[in-house]
């Protein structure tokens, strides 16, 4: 009976944590996950290829309050060291509590050559459930971005080349359209093996210098009458070298709030 109760308690956690998607950052969350082309520190989580375009060493931390349930919260952060030859990042992700948790630690290397940025990373994913054995697996990832024109940027990312039930292979591709310095429109498609596609769109608009508003739409499935649709919102504030971002979305289990803070060192 104890194991049955434990399984029932952990099932929602398993569904939320073991989805093969460890994207982080409130900017990503506010734009429905359309972050493939973002050249910020959170690229270490969202697309290692985009990290090659970052021109400043960065420290970042984020916190997700999922559904106001302690066992569902997410904490993450990392450090990026900028060098002319290669950008290097270490990252950490944790979902859950003492009863059940999943932790990811990773190393990312990325570089930019003219209009193309490429990167790769290795992640150790640890899954722990009270009373059960702790499991660790390694997951490789690779990604990149390419400037098709000054206004259109293409991005792609694949996470975990070795597909499994608990840690599925996740593939993403998308375009970013930037007609003006103050406006960005992103579209992406995300696909996991054995699951339906996700179609995502996000918009970022600078209402005044260093103050941005964001929104997005995430649709899973190509049949709108039988699809899961999720809207997202948020804003960003960028005083000097600090980057503060907030995101809000609502799912079947409740609301998700995310707050992120990053500090960029001055360019060498």
mmCIF file of N, CA and C in Angstrom, residues 158-243:
data_model
loop_
_atom_site.group_PDB
_atom_site.id
_atom_site.type_symbol
_atom_site.label_atom_id
_atom_site.label_comp_id
_atom_site.label_asym_id
_atom_site.label_seq_id
_atom_site.Cartn_x
_atom_site.Cartn_y
_atom_site.Cartn_z
ATOM 1 N N UNK A 158 18.776 20.225 -30.505
ATOM 2 C CA UNK A 158 18.376 18.850 -30.191
ATOM 3 C C UNK A 158 18.974 18.483 -28.838
ATOM 4 N N UNK A 159 18.124 17.922 -27.960
ATOM 5 C CA UNK A 159 18.542 17.540 -26.611
ATOM 6 C C UNK A 159 18.368 16.044 -26.422
ATOM 7 N N UNK A 160 19.419 15.385 -25.999
ATOM 8 C CA UNK A 160 19.431 13.954 -25.690
ATOM 9 C C UNK A 160 19.308 13.102 -26.953
ATOM 10 N N UNK A 161 20.448 12.748 -27.538
ATOM 11 C CA UNK A 161 20.468 11.945 -28.755
ATOM 12 C C UNK A 161 20.016 10.505 -28.501
ATOM 13 N N UNK A 162 20.111 10.037 -27.253
ATOM 14 C CA UNK A 162 19.705 8.667 -26.922
ATOM 15 C C UNK A 162 18.298 8.704 -26.351
ATOM 16 N N UNK A 163 17.314 8.432 -27.196
ATOM 17 C CA UNK A 163 15.908 8.536 -26.793
ATOM 18 C C UNK A 163 15.547 7.487 -25.756
ATOM 19 N N UNK A 164 14.749 7.910 -24.758
ATOM 20 C CA UNK A 164 14.261 6.986 -23.745
ATOM 21 C C UNK A 164 12.905 7.435 -23.247
ATOM 22 N N UNK A 165 12.221 6.566 -22.523
ATOM 23 C CA UNK A 165 10.887 6.895 -22.020
ATOM 24 C C UNK A 165 10.936 8.006 -20.992
ATOM 25 N N UNK A 166 11.902 7.945 -20.075
ATOM 26 C CA UNK A 166 11.996 8.942 -19.019
ATOM 27 C C UNK A 166 12.644 10.229 -19.506
ATOM 28 N N UNK A 167 13.555 10.121 -20.475
ATOM 29 C CA UNK A 167 14.272 11.287 -20.970
ATOM 30 C C UNK A 167 14.215 11.279 -22.496
ATOM 31 N N UNK A 168 13.119 11.760 -23.066
ATOM 32 C CA UNK A 168 12.939 11.675 -24.518
ATOM 33 C C UNK A 168 13.832 12.651 -25.275
ATOM 34 N N UNK A 169 14.088 12.320 -26.527
ATOM 35 C CA UNK A 169 14.793 13.231 -27.414
ATOM 36 C C UNK A 169 13.867 14.395 -27.760
ATOM 37 N N UNK A 170 14.381 15.606 -27.616
ATOM 38 C CA UNK A 170 13.600 16.809 -27.889
ATOM 39 C C UNK A 170 14.276 17.599 -28.999
ATOM 40 N N UNK A 171 13.520 17.926 -30.048
ATOM 41 C CA UNK A 171 14.053 18.680 -31.189
ATOM 42 C C UNK A 171 13.253 19.962 -31.362
ATOM 43 N N UNK A 172 13.960 21.065 -31.630
ATOM 44 C CA UNK A 172 13.319 22.358 -31.819
ATOM 45 C C UNK A 172 13.926 23.065 -33.029
ATOM 46 N N UNK A 173 13.096 23.832 -33.735
ATOM 47 C CA UNK A 173 13.564 24.675 -34.829
ATOM 48 C C UNK A 173 12.651 25.879 -34.919
ATOM 49 N N UNK A 174 13.219 27.023 -35.299
ATOM 50 C CA UNK A 174 12.376 28.209 -35.366
ATOM 51 C C UNK A 174 13.054 29.383 -36.026
ATOM 52 N N UNK A 175 12.271 30.435 -36.230
ATOM 53 C CA UNK A 175 12.734 31.670 -36.849
ATOM 54 C C UNK A 175 12.424 32.849 -35.934
ATOM 55 N N UNK A 176 13.316 33.828 -35.949
ATOM 56 C CA UNK A 176 13.115 35.072 -35.240
ATOM 57 C C UNK A 176 13.115 36.212 -36.250
ATOM 58 N N UNK A 177 12.058 37.017 -36.243
ATOM 59 C CA UNK A 177 11.923 38.150 -37.156
ATOM 60 C C UNK A 177 12.060 39.434 -36.349
ATOM 61 N N UNK A 178 13.046 40.261 -36.695
ATOM 62 C CA UNK A 178 13.358 41.467 -35.938
ATOM 63 C C UNK A 178 13.379 42.678 -36.872
ATOM 64 N N UNK A 179 12.190 43.171 -37.254
ATOM 65 C CA UNK A 179 12.127 44.269 -38.223
ATOM 66 C C UNK A 179 12.662 45.585 -37.667
ATOM 67 N N UNK A 180 12.569 45.773 -36.343
ATOM 68 C CA UNK A 180 13.053 46.979 -35.682
ATOM 69 C C UNK A 180 13.821 46.572 -34.423
ATOM 70 N N UNK A 181 14.640 47.501 -33.923
ATOM 71 C CA UNK A 181 15.407 47.211 -32.716
ATOM 72 C C UNK A 181 14.505 46.963 -31.510
ATOM 73 N N UNK A 182 13.303 47.526 -31.523
ATOM 74 C CA UNK A 182 12.408 47.428 -30.374
ATOM 75 C C UNK A 182 11.369 46.319 -30.516
ATOM 76 N N UNK A 183 11.423 45.536 -31.603
ATOM 77 C CA UNK A 183 10.391 44.524 -31.844
ATOM 78 C C UNK A 183 11.002 43.198 -32.272
ATOM 79 N N UNK A 184 10.527 42.121 -31.652
ATOM 80 C CA UNK A 184 10.960 40.766 -32.004
ATOM 81 C C UNK A 184 9.746 39.850 -32.057
ATOM 82 N N UNK A 185 9.630 39.068 -33.134
ATOM 83 C CA UNK A 185 8.555 38.087 -33.282
ATOM 84 C C UNK A 185 9.191 36.727 -33.564
ATOM 85 N N UNK A 186 8.932 35.755 -32.698
ATOM 86 C CA UNK A 186 9.538 34.432 -32.820
ATOM 87 C C UNK A 186 8.485 33.359 -33.074
ATOM 88 N N UNK A 187 8.839 32.392 -33.883
ATOM 89 C CA UNK A 187 8.004 31.205 -34.088
ATOM 90 C C UNK A 187 8.876 29.964 -33.990
ATOM 91 N N UNK A 188 8.347 28.912 -33.366
ATOM 92 C CA UNK A 188 9.114 27.676 -33.206
ATOM 93 C C UNK A 188 8.196 26.460 -33.269
ATOM 94 N N UNK A 189 8.800 25.339 -33.624
ATOM 95 C CA UNK A 189 8.151 24.033 -33.554
ATOM 96 C C UNK A 189 9.012 23.136 -32.677
ATOM 97 N N UNK A 190 8.385 22.483 -31.714
ATOM 98 C CA UNK A 190 9.082 21.559 -30.823
ATOM 99 C C UNK A 190 8.479 20.172 -30.979
ATOM 100 N N UNK A 191 9.332 19.176 -31.098
ATOM 101 C CA UNK A 191 8.881 17.802 -31.286
ATOM 102 C C UNK A 191 9.677 16.856 -30.402
ATOM 103 N N UNK A 192 8.950 16.040 -29.650
ATOM 104 C CA UNK A 192 9.549 14.932 -28.917
ATOM 105 C C UNK A 192 9.092 13.634 -29.563
ATOM 106 N N UNK A 193 10.003 12.690 -29.636
ATOM 107 C CA UNK A 193 9.624 11.395 -30.180
ATOM 108 C C UNK A 193 8.490 10.814 -29.342
ATOM 109 N N UNK A 194 7.504 10.231 -30.009
ATOM 110 C CA UNK A 194 6.343 9.613 -29.364
ATOM 111 C C UNK A 194 5.367 10.636 -28.760
ATOM 112 N N UNK A 195 5.439 11.912 -29.161
ATOM 113 C CA UNK A 195 4.480 12.891 -28.676
ATOM 114 C C UNK A 195 4.143 13.883 -29.782
ATOM 115 N N UNK A 196 3.073 14.631 -29.589
ATOM 116 C CA UNK A 196 2.624 15.581 -30.598
ATOM 117 C C UNK A 196 3.527 16.817 -30.639
ATOM 118 N N UNK A 197 3.517 17.484 -31.787
ATOM 119 C CA UNK A 197 4.299 18.693 -31.937
ATOM 120 C C UNK A 197 3.719 19.827 -31.101
ATOM 121 N N UNK A 198 4.598 20.765 -30.737
ATOM 122 C CA UNK A 198 4.183 22.001 -30.104
ATOM 123 C C UNK A 198 4.513 23.150 -31.053
ATOM 124 N N UNK A 199 3.535 23.994 -31.316
ATOM 125 C CA UNK A 199 3.732 25.173 -32.146
ATOM 126 C C UNK A 199 3.709 26.388 -31.215
ATOM 127 N N UNK A 200 4.747 27.200 -31.319
ATOM 128 C CA UNK A 200 4.909 28.300 -30.371
ATOM 129 C C UNK A 200 5.170 29.611 -31.104
ATOM 130 N N UNK A 201 4.656 30.680 -30.539
ATOM 131 C CA UNK A 201 4.900 32.020 -31.074
ATOM 132 C C UNK A 201 5.086 32.974 -29.904
ATOM 133 N N UNK A 202 6.024 33.899 -30.057
ATOM 134 C CA UNK A 202 6.279 34.858 -28.993
ATOM 135 C C UNK A 202 6.594 36.229 -29.543
ATOM 136 N N UNK A 203 6.293 37.246 -28.746
ATOM 137 C CA UNK A 203 6.527 38.631 -29.158
ATOM 138 C C UNK A 203 7.176 39.390 -28.011
ATOM 139 N N UNK A 204 8.171 40.202 -28.355
ATOM 140 C CA UNK A 204 8.829 41.077 -27.380
ATOM 141 C C UNK A 204 8.851 42.497 -27.939
ATOM 142 N N UNK A 205 8.435 43.468 -27.090
ATOM 143 C CA UNK A 205 8.337 44.853 -27.540
ATOM 144 C C UNK A 205 8.898 45.768 -26.452
ATOM 145 N N UNK A 206 9.820 46.633 -26.843
ATOM 146 C CA UNK A 206 10.409 47.597 -25.910
ATOM 147 C C UNK A 206 9.547 48.851 -25.900
ATOM 148 N N UNK A 207 8.807 49.052 -24.820
ATOM 149 C CA UNK A 207 7.922 50.218 -24.752
ATOM 150 C C UNK A 207 8.729 51.503 -24.533
ATOM 151 N N UNK A 208 9.789 51.407 -23.755
ATOM 152 C CA UNK A 208 10.787 52.473 -23.627
ATOM 153 C C UNK A 208 12.139 51.786 -23.478
ATOM 154 N N UNK A 209 13.198 52.544 -23.498
ATOM 155 C CA UNK A 209 14.526 51.961 -23.392
ATOM 156 C C UNK A 209 14.662 51.149 -22.111
ATOM 157 N N UNK A 210 15.111 49.903 -22.243
ATOM 158 C CA UNK A 210 15.383 48.990 -21.125
ATOM 159 C C UNK A 210 14.138 48.466 -20.414
ATOM 160 N N UNK A 211 12.954 48.724 -20.956
ATOM 161 C CA UNK A 211 11.718 48.158 -20.397
ATOM 162 C C UNK A 211 10.976 47.437 -21.520
ATOM 163 N N UNK A 212 10.765 46.133 -21.343
ATOM 164 C CA UNK A 212 10.185 45.326 -22.405
ATOM 165 C C UNK A 212 8.957 44.580 -21.900
ATOM 166 N N UNK A 213 7.977 44.414 -22.777
ATOM 167 C CA UNK A 213 6.827 43.583 -22.475
ATOM 168 C C UNK A 213 6.836 42.392 -23.442
ATOM 169 N N UNK A 214 6.295 41.264 -22.979
ATOM 170 C CA UNK A 214 6.374 40.032 -23.758
ATOM 171 C C UNK A 214 5.075 39.243 -23.633
ATOM 172 N N UNK A 215 4.791 38.477 -24.668
ATOM 173 C CA UNK A 215 3.647 37.571 -24.628
ATOM 174 C C UNK A 215 3.917 36.424 -25.592
ATOM 175 N N UNK A 216 3.144 35.358 -25.476
ATOM 176 C CA UNK A 216 3.353 34.210 -26.347
ATOM 177 C C UNK A 216 2.180 33.257 -26.302
ATOM 178 N N UNK A 217 2.205 32.297 -27.227
ATOM 179 C CA UNK A 217 1.155 31.291 -27.333
ATOM 180 C C UNK A 217 1.796 29.949 -27.645
ATOM 181 N N UNK A 218 1.406 28.937 -26.900
ATOM 182 C CA UNK A 218 1.940 27.587 -27.050
ATOM 183 C C UNK A 218 0.780 26.644 -27.353
ATOM 184 N N UNK A 219 0.818 25.983 -28.512
ATOM 185 C CA UNK A 219 -0.240 25.072 -28.925
ATOM 186 C C UNK A 219 0.357 23.694 -29.169
ATOM 187 N N UNK A 220 -0.132 22.684 -28.475
ATOM 188 C CA UNK A 220 0.338 21.312 -28.673
ATOM 189 C C UNK A 220 -0.691 20.541 -29.480
ATOM 190 N N UNK A 221 -0.264 20.045 -30.652
ATOM 191 C CA UNK A 221 -1.158 19.322 -31.545
ATOM 192 C C UNK A 221 -1.562 20.187 -32.713
ATOM 193 N N UNK A 222 -1.791 19.549 -33.876
ATOM 194 C CA UNK A 222 -2.137 20.304 -35.074
ATOM 195 C C UNK A 222 -3.639 20.368 -35.335
ATOM 196 N N UNK A 223 -4.433 19.832 -34.432
ATOM 197 C CA UNK A 223 -5.893 19.904 -34.533
ATOM 198 C C UNK A 223 -6.391 20.841 -33.443
ATOM 199 N N UNK A 224 -6.768 22.073 -33.814
ATOM 200 C CA UNK A 224 -7.125 23.075 -32.824
ATOM 201 C C UNK A 224 -8.298 22.652 -31.947
ATOM 202 N N UNK A 225 -9.182 21.807 -32.462
ATOM 203 C CA UNK A 225 -10.324 21.367 -31.671
ATOM 204 C C UNK A 225 -9.926 20.375 -30.594
ATOM 205 N N UNK A 226 -8.709 19.821 -30.707
ATOM 206 C CA UNK A 226 -8.251 18.834 -29.737
ATOM 207 C C UNK A 226 -6.825 19.158 -29.296
ATOM 208 N N UNK A 227 -6.543 20.445 -29.128
ATOM 209 C CA UNK A 227 -5.205 20.887 -28.789
ATOM 210 C C UNK A 227 -5.177 21.528 -27.413
ATOM 211 N N UNK A 228 -3.999 21.519 -26.811
ATOM 212 C CA UNK A 228 -3.773 22.218 -25.562
ATOM 213 C C UNK A 228 -3.156 23.574 -25.889
ATOM 214 N N UNK A 229 -3.833 24.631 -25.501
ATOM 215 C CA UNK A 229 -3.386 25.989 -25.814
ATOM 216 C C UNK A 229 -3.034 26.697 -24.508
ATOM 217 N N UNK A 230 -1.871 27.329 -24.492
ATOM 218 C CA UNK A 230 -1.422 28.033 -23.284
ATOM 219 C C UNK A 230 -0.883 29.404 -23.674
ATOM 220 N N UNK A 231 -1.397 30.443 -23.029
ATOM 221 C CA UNK A 231 -0.917 31.797 -23.257
ATOM 222 C C UNK A 231 0.070 32.188 -22.160
ATOM 223 N N UNK A 232 1.035 33.024 -22.505
ATOM 224 C CA UNK A 232 2.057 33.453 -21.565
ATOM 225 C C UNK A 232 2.217 34.971 -21.636
ATOM 226 N N UNK A 233 2.690 35.545 -20.532
ATOM 227 C CA UNK A 233 2.888 36.993 -20.447
ATOM 228 C C UNK A 233 4.111 37.271 -19.587
ATOM 229 N N UNK A 234 4.629 38.499 -19.691
ATOM 230 C CA UNK A 234 5.737 38.872 -18.836
ATOM 231 C C UNK A 234 6.337 40.204 -19.228
ATOM 232 N N UNK A 235 7.394 40.562 -18.507
ATOM 233 C CA UNK A 235 8.091 41.811 -18.795
ATOM 234 C C UNK A 235 9.551 41.683 -18.383
ATOM 235 N N UNK A 236 10.354 42.622 -18.863
ATOM 236 C CA UNK A 236 11.767 42.650 -18.528
ATOM 237 C C UNK A 236 12.213 44.067 -18.227
ATOM 238 N N UNK A 237 13.198 44.173 -17.356
ATOM 239 C CA UNK A 237 13.773 45.460 -16.962
ATOM 240 C C UNK A 237 15.283 45.300 -16.954
ATOM 241 N N UNK A 238 15.990 46.184 -17.648
ATOM 242 C CA UNK A 238 17.428 46.016 -17.842
ATOM 243 C C UNK A 238 18.195 47.281 -17.454
ATOM 244 N N UNK A 239 18.332 47.550 -16.161
ATOM 245 C CA UNK A 239 19.136 48.701 -15.728
ATOM 246 C C UNK A 239 20.624 48.361 -15.743
ATOM 247 N N UNK A 240 21.397 49.087 -16.534
ATOM 248 C CA UNK A 240 22.843 48.892 -16.646
ATOM 249 C C UNK A 240 23.156 47.435 -16.979
ATOM 250 N N UNK A 241 23.925 46.751 -16.112
ATOM 251 C CA UNK A 241 24.348 45.383 -16.410
ATOM 252 C C UNK A 241 23.418 44.328 -15.842
ATOM 253 N N UNK A 242 22.366 44.738 -15.158
ATOM 254 C CA UNK A 242 21.424 43.784 -14.580
ATOM 255 C C UNK A 242 20.279 43.506 -15.552
ATOM 256 N N UNK A 243 19.799 42.260 -15.534
ATOM 257 C CA UNK A 243 18.659 41.855 -16.343
ATOM 258 C C UNK A 243 17.636 41.201 -15.420
#
